[in-house]
C-alpha cells in the first residue's frame, strides 16, 4: 500500500507527463467533455459572454486544482465542491452531471497519458476518481431529486 507521499509523487509525475505530452490540456478536455455532454457547449457560450475560451480555461484550472489536491487536502476539495455545485445548479443552471462530467473528462485526459505498465500511477488516478466521485455523490443530496440530470 502506498503512503501519501508516494501517491503525491506519482501524481506530480503524471501531471508533468501530461503537460509534456499534451501541452495545454484545455482543448483535449473540452473536446472530450463536449462529445459526452453536447448541450454543455451552449452553456459555456452563454456564460462566457463572448469569452468562451477564457471560461473553458478557468474551469479546467478549477478541475486541475481539485485533481491536484484531493489526495493532499480532501476536506478543502469537499468544501469547495459542496459550495460550487449548488451555485452552478441554482444560479447558473448547470446540472451536476455536467459539472462532474467536466471533472471526469479532465481525469480521463490526464490518466490517458499514463503508460499501461505504470500500475501504481493508474491506482492513484483510480483513487482520485473514487474520492471525487464520492464527493459528487454527496453533492447530489444537496440538490432536488431531478437536479443532477443533464439538460441534453
Coordinates of N, CA and C in Angstrom, one line a residue:
X1 N 0.8 -1.2 0.0 CA 0.0 0.0 0.0 C 0.9 1.3 0.0
X2 N 0.5 2.2 -0.8 CA 1.3 3.4 -1.0 C 1.0 4.4 0.1
X3 N 2.0 5.1 0.6 CA 1.7 6.2 1.5 C 1.4 7.5 0.7
X4 N 0.9 8.5 1.5 CA 0.5 9.7 0.8 C 1.6 10.4 0.0
X5 N 2.8 10.4 0.5 CA 4.0 11.0 -0.2 C 4.2 10.3 -1.5
X6 N 4.1 9.0 -1.5 CA 4.3 8.2 -2.8 C 3.2 8.6 -3.8
X7 N 2.0 8.6 -3.3 CA 0.9 9.0 -4.2 C 1.1 10.4 -4.8
X8 N 1.5 11.3 -3.9 CA 1.7 12.7 -4.4 C 2.8 12.8 -5.4
X9 N 3.9 12.0 -5.2 CA 5.0 12.0 -6.2 C 4.5 11.4 -7.5
X10 N 3.7 10.3 -7.5 CA 3.2 9.7 -8.7 C 2.3 10.7 -9.4
X11 N 1.4 11.4 -8.6 CA 0.5 12.3 -9.2 C 1.3 13.5 -9.9
X12 N 2.3 14.0 -9.2 CA 3.1 15.0 -9.8 C 3.8 14.6 -11.1
X13 N 4.3 13.3 -11.1 CA 5.0 12.8 -12.3 C 3.9 12.7 -13.4
X14 N 2.7 12.3 -13.1 CA 1.7 12.1 -14.1 C 1.3 13.4 -14.7
X15 N 1.1 14.4 -13.8 CA 0.7 15.8 -14.3 C 1.8 16.4 -15.2
X16 N 3.1 16.1 -14.8 CA 4.2 16.6 -15.6 C 4.2 16.0 -17.0
X17 N 4.0 14.7 -17.0 CA 4.0 13.9 -18.3 C 2.8 14.4 -19.1
X18 N 1.7 14.6 -18.6 CA 0.5 15.1 -19.3 C 0.8 16.4 -20.0
X19 N 1.4 17.3 -19.2 CA 1.8 18.6 -19.7 C 2.8 18.5 -20.9
X20 N 3.8 17.6 -20.7 CA 4.8 17.4 -21.8 C 4.2 16.8 -23.0
X21 N 3.3 15.8 -22.8 CA 2.7 15.1 -24.0 C 1.7 16.0 -24.7
X22 N 0.8 16.6 -23.9 CA -0.4 17.3 -24.4 C -0.2 18.8 -24.6
X23 N 0.7 19.4 -23.8 CA 0.8 20.8 -23.8 C -0.4 21.3 -23.0
X24 N -1.1 22.3 -23.4 CA -2.3 22.8 -22.8 C -3.4 21.7 -22.8
X25 N -3.8 21.3 -21.7 CA -4.8 20.2 -21.7 C -6.2 20.7 -22.0
X26 N -6.4 22.0 -21.9 CA -7.8 22.5 -22.1 C -8.5 22.0 -23.3
X27 N -7.9 22.2 -24.5 CA -8.6 21.7 -25.7 C -8.9 20.2 -25.7
X28 N -8.0 19.4 -25.1 CA -8.2 18.0 -25.1 C -9.4 17.6 -24.1
X29 N -9.4 18.3 -23.0 CA -10.5 18.0 -22.0 C -11.8 18.5 -22.6
X30 N -11.8 19.7 -23.2 CA -13.1 20.3 -23.7 C -13.6 19.5 -24.8
X31 N -12.8 19.0 -25.7 CA -13.3 18.1 -26.8 C -13.9 16.9 -26.3
X32 N -13.3 16.2 -25.3 CA -13.9 15.0 -24.8 C -15.2 15.4 -24.0
X33 N -15.2 16.4 -23.3 CA -16.4 16.9 -22.5 C -17.5 17.2 -23.4
X34 N -17.3 18.0 -24.4 CA -18.4 18.3 -25.3 C -18.9 17.1 -26.1
X35 N -18.1 16.1 -26.4 CA -18.5 14.9 -27.0 C -19.5 14.1 -26.1
X36 N -19.2 14.2 -24.8 CA -20.0 13.5 -23.9 C -21.3 14.3 -23.5
X37 N -21.1 15.6 -23.4 CA -22.2 16.5 -23.0 C -22.4 17.6 -24.0
X38 N -22.9 17.3 -25.2 CA -23.0 18.3 -26.2 C -23.9 19.6 -25.8
X39 N -24.8 19.4 -25.0 CA -25.6 20.5 -24.5 C -24.9 21.5 -23.7
X40 N -23.8 21.1 -23.1 CA -23.0 22.0 -22.3 C -22.3 23.1 -23.1
X41 N -22.0 22.9 -24.4 CA -21.3 23.8 -25.2 C -22.1 25.2 -25.2
X42 N -23.4 25.1 -25.3 CA -24.2 26.3 -25.4 C -24.2 27.0 -24.0
X43 N -24.1 26.3 -22.9 CA -24.0 26.9 -21.6 C -22.7 27.6 -21.5
X44 N -21.6 27.1 -22.0 CA -20.3 27.7 -21.9 C -20.3 29.0 -22.8
X45 N -20.9 28.9 -23.9 CA -21.1 30.1 -24.8 C -21.9 31.2 -24.1
X46 N -23.0 30.8 -23.5 CA -23.8 31.8 -22.7 C -23.1 32.4 -21.6
X47 N -22.5 31.6 -20.7 CA -21.9 32.1 -19.5 C -20.5 32.8 -19.8
X48 N -19.9 32.4 -21.0 CA -18.6 33.0 -21.3 C -18.7 34.5 -21.8
X49 N -19.9 34.9 -22.1 CA -20.2 36.3 -22.5 C -19.2 36.8 -23.6
X50 N -19.0 36.0 -24.6 CA -18.1 36.3 -25.7 C -16.7 35.9 -25.5
X51 N -16.4 35.3 -24.3 CA -15.1 34.8 -24.0 C -15.1 33.4 -23.5
X52 N -15.7 32.6 -24.4 CA -15.9 31.1 -24.1 C -14.6 30.4 -23.8
X53 N -13.6 30.7 -24.6 CA -12.3 30.0 -24.3 C -11.7 30.4 -23.0
X54 N -11.9 31.6 -22.6 CA -11.4 32.0 -21.2 C -12.1 31.3 -20.1
X55 N -13.4 31.2 -20.3 CA -14.2 30.4 -19.3 C -13.8 29.0 -19.3
X56 N -13.6 28.4 -20.4 CA -13.2 27.0 -20.5 C -11.9 26.8 -19.8
X57 N -10.9 27.7 -20.0 CA -9.6 27.7 -19.3 C -9.8 27.8 -17.8
X58 N -10.6 28.7 -17.4 CA -10.8 28.8 -15.9 C -11.4 27.6 -15.3
X59 N -12.4 27.0 -16.0 CA -13.0 25.8 -15.5 C -12.0 24.6 -15.4
X60 N -11.2 24.5 -16.4 CA -10.1 23.5 -16.4 C -9.1 23.7 -15.3
X61 N -8.8 25.0 -15.1 CA -7.9 25.3 -13.9 C -8.5 24.8 -12.6
X62 N -9.8 25.0 -12.5 CA -10.5 24.6 -11.3 C -10.5 23.1 -11.2
X63 N -10.8 22.4 -12.3 CA -10.7 20.9 -12.3 C -9.3 20.4 -11.9
X64 N -8.3 21.0 -12.5 CA -7.0 20.6 -12.2 C -6.6 20.8 -10.7
X65 N -7.1 21.9 -10.1 CA -6.9 22.2 -8.7 C -7.5 21.0 -7.9
X66 N -8.7 20.6 -8.2 CA -9.4 19.5 -7.5 C -8.6 18.2 -7.6
X67 N -8.1 18.0 -8.9 CA -7.3 16.7 -9.1 C -6.0 16.8 -8.3
X68 N -5.4 17.9 -8.3 CA -4.1 18.0 -7.7 C -4.1 17.9 -6.2
X69 N -5.2 18.4 -5.6 CA -5.2 18.5 -4.1 C -6.2 17.6 -3.4
X70 N -7.0 16.7 -4.2 CA -8.0 15.9 -3.5 C -7.3 14.8 -2.6
X71 N -6.1 14.4 -2.9 CA -5.4 13.5 -2.1 C -4.7 14.1 -0.9
X72 N -4.2 15.3 -1.1 CA -3.5 16.1 -0.1 C -4.4 16.8 0.9
X73 N -5.4 17.4 0.3 CA -6.3 18.3 1.1 C -7.8 17.9 0.8
X74 N -8.2 16.7 1.1 CA -9.5 16.2 0.7 C -10.7 17.1 1.3
X75 N -10.5 17.5 2.5 CA -11.6 18.3 3.2 C -11.8 19.6 2.4
X76 N -10.7 20.3 2.0 CA -10.8 21.5 1.3 C -11.5 21.3 0.0
X77 N -11.2 20.2 -0.7 CA -11.8 20.0 -2.0 C -13.3 19.7 -1.8
X78 N -13.6 18.9 -0.8 CA -15.0 18.6 -0.5 C -15.8 19.9 -0.2
X79 N -15.3 20.8 0.6 CA -15.9 22.1 0.9 C -16.1 22.9 -0.4
X80 N -15.0 22.9 -1.2 CA -15.1 23.7 -2.5 C -16.2 23.2 -3.3
X81 N -16.3 21.9 -3.6 CA -17.3 21.3 -4.4 C -18.7 21.4 -3.8
X82 N -18.8 21.3 -2.5 CA -20.1 21.4 -1.9 C -20.7 22.8 -1.9
X83 N -19.8 23.8 -2.1 CA -20.3 25.1 -2.3 C -20.5 25.5 -3.8
X84 N -19.6 24.9 -4.6 CA -19.7 25.3 -6.0 C -20.8 24.6 -6.8
X85 N -21.0 23.3 -6.5 CA -22.1 22.5 -7.2 C -23.4 23.2 -7.1
X86 N -23.9 23.5 -5.9 CA -25.2 24.1 -5.8 C -25.3 25.5 -6.4
X87 N -24.2 26.3 -6.4 CA -24.1 27.6 -7.0 C -24.3 27.4 -8.5
X88 N -23.6 26.4 -9.1 CA -23.7 26.2 -10.5 C -25.1 25.7 -10.9
X89 N -25.7 24.9 -10.0 CA -27.0 24.4 -10.3 C -28.1 25.5 -10.2
X90 N -28.2 26.1 -9.1 CA -29.2 27.1 -8.8 C -29.1 28.4 -9.5
X91 N -27.9 28.9 -9.6 CA -27.6 30.2 -10.2 C -27.3 30.2 -11.7
X92 N -26.5 29.2 -12.1 CA -26.1 29.2 -13.5 C -26.8 28.1 -14.3
X93 N -27.7 27.3 -13.6 CA -28.4 26.3 -14.3 C -27.5 25.3 -15.0
X94 N -26.5 24.9 -14.3 CA -25.6 23.9 -14.8 C -25.8 22.6 -14.0
X95 N -26.3 21.5 -14.6 CA -26.6 20.3 -13.8 C -25.4 19.7 -13.3
X96 N -25.6 18.9 -12.2 CA -24.4 18.2 -11.6 C -23.7 17.3 -12.5
X97 N -24.5 16.6 -13.4 CA -23.9 15.7 -14.4 C -22.9 16.4 -15.3
X98 N -23.2 17.7 -15.7 CA -22.3 18.4 -16.5 C -21.0 18.8 -15.7
X99 N -21.3 19.2 -14.5 CA -20.1 19.6 -13.6 C -19.2 18.4 -13.4
X100 N -19.8 17.3 -13.0 CA -19.0 16.1 -12.7 C -18.4 15.6 -14.1
X101 N -19.1 15.8 -15.1 CA -18.6 15.3 -16.4 C -17.3 16.0 -16.8
X102 N -17.2 17.3 -16.5 CA -16.0 18.1 -16.8 C -14.8 17.5 -16.0
X103 N -15.1 17.3 -14.7 CA -14.0 16.7 -13.9 C -13.6 15.3 -14.4
X104 N -14.6 14.5 -14.7 CA -14.3 13.2 -15.3 C -13.5 13.2 -16.6
X105 N -13.9 14.2 -17.4 CA -13.1 14.3 -18.7 C -11.7 14.7 -18.4
X106 N -11.5 15.6 -17.4 CA -10.1 16.0 -17.1 C -9.3 14.8 -16.5
X107 N -10.0 14.0 -15.7 CA -9.3 12.8 -15.2 C -8.9 11.9 -16.4
X108 N -9.9 11.7 -17.3 CA -9.7 10.7 -18.4 C -8.5 11.2 -19.3
X109 N -8.5 12.5 -19.5 CA -7.4 13.0 -20.4 C -6.0 12.9 -19.7
X110 N -6.0 13.3 -18.4 CA -4.7 13.2 -17.7 C -4.3 11.7 -17.5
X111 N -5.2 10.9 -17.1 CA -4.9 9.5 -16.8 C -4.6 8.8 -18.1
X112 N -5.1 9.3 -19.2 CA -4.9 8.7 -20.5 C -3.4 8.7 -21.0
X113 N -2.6 9.6 -20.3 CA -1.2 9.6 -20.7 C -0.3 8.7 -19.9
X114 N -0.9 8.0 -18.9 CA -0.2 7.1 -18.1 C 0.1 5.8 -18.8
X115 N 1.3 5.4 -18.9 CA 1.7 4.1 -19.6 C 0.9 2.9 -19.0
X116 N 0.6 1.9 -19.8 CA -0.1 0.8 -19.4 C 0.6 0.0 -18.2
X117 N 1.9 0.0 -18.2 CA 2.6 -0.7 -17.2 C 2.9 0.0 -15.9
X118 N 2.4 1.3 -15.9 CA 2.6 2.1 -14.6 C 1.4 1.9 -13.7
X119 N 1.3 0.7 -13.1 CA 0.1 0.3 -12.4 C -0.1 1.2 -11.1
X120 N 1.0 1.6 -10.5 CA 0.9 2.4 -9.3 C 0.3 3.8 -9.6
X121 N 0.7 4.3 -10.7 CA 0.2 5.6 -11.2 C -1.3 5.5 -11.6
X122 N -1.6 4.4 -12.2 CA -3.0 4.2 -12.6 C -3.9 4.0 -11.3
X123 N -3.3 3.4 -10.3 CA -4.0 3.3 -9.0 C -4.3 4.7 -8.4
X124 N -3.3 5.6 -8.5 CA -3.5 6.9 -8.0 C -4.7 7.6 -8.7
X125 N -4.8 7.5 -10.0 CA -5.9 8.1 -10.7 C -7.2 7.4 -10.4
X126 N -7.2 6.1 -10.2 CA -8.4 5.4 -9.7 C -8.9 6.0 -8.4
X127 N -7.9 6.2 -7.5 CA -8.3 6.7 -6.2 C -8.8 8.2 -6.3
X128 N -8.2 9.0 -7.1 CA -8.7 10.3 -7.3 C -10.1 10.3 -7.9
X129 N -10.4 9.5 -8.9 CA -11.7 9.3 -9.4 C -12.7 8.9 -8.4
X130 N -12.3 7.9 -7.5 CA -13.2 7.4 -6.5 C -13.5 8.5 -5.5
X131 N -12.5 9.2 -5.0 CA -12.7 10.3 -4.0 C -13.6 11.4 -4.5
X132 N -13.3 11.9 -5.7 CA -14.1 12.9 -6.3 C -15.5 12.4 -6.6
X133 N -15.6 11.2 -7.0 CA -17.0 10.6 -7.3 C -17.8 10.6 -6.0
X134 N -17.2 10.2 -4.9 CA -17.9 10.2 -3.6 C -18.3 11.6 -3.2
X135 N -17.5 12.6 -3.5 CA -17.9 14.0 -3.1 C -19.1 14.4 -4.0
X136 N -19.1 14.0 -5.3 CA -20.2 14.4 -6.2 C -21.5 13.6 -5.7
X137 N -21.3 12.4 -5.3 CA -22.5 11.6 -4.8 C -23.1 12.4 -3.6
X138 N -22.2 12.9 -2.7 CA -22.7 13.7 -1.6 C -23.4 15.0 -2.0
X139 N -22.9 15.6 -3.1 CA -23.5 16.8 -3.6 C -24.9 16.6 -4.1
X140 N -25.1 15.4 -4.6 CA -26.5 15.1 -5.1 C -27.5 15.3 -4.0
X141 N -27.1 15.0 -2.7 CA -28.1 15.2 -1.6 C -28.4 16.7 -1.4
X142 N -27.6 17.6 -1.9 CA -27.8 19.0 -1.7 C -28.7 19.6 -2.7
X143 N -29.1 18.8 -3.7 CA -29.9 19.3 -4.8 C -31.3 18.5 -4.8
X144 N -32.3 19.2 -5.5 CA -33.5 18.4 -5.7 C -33.3 17.1 -6.4
X145 N -34.2 16.2 -6.3 CA -34.0 14.9 -6.8 C -33.7 14.8 -8.3
X146 N -34.3 15.6 -9.1 CA -34.0 15.6 -10.6 C -32.9 16.5 -11.0
X147 N -32.3 17.2 -10.1 CA -31.3 18.2 -10.5 C -30.0 17.7 -11.1
X148 N -29.7 16.5 -10.9 CA -28.4 16.1 -11.4 C -28.4 15.7 -12.9
X149 N -29.6 15.6 -13.4 CA -29.7 15.2 -14.8 C -29.3 16.3 -15.8
X150 N -28.5 15.9 -16.8 CA -28.1 16.9 -17.8 C -29.3 17.3 -18.6
X151 N -29.3 18.6 -19.0 CA -30.4 19.2 -19.8 C -30.5 18.6 -21.2
X152 N -29.3 18.1 -21.7 CA -29.3 17.5 -23.1 C -28.0 16.7 -23.3

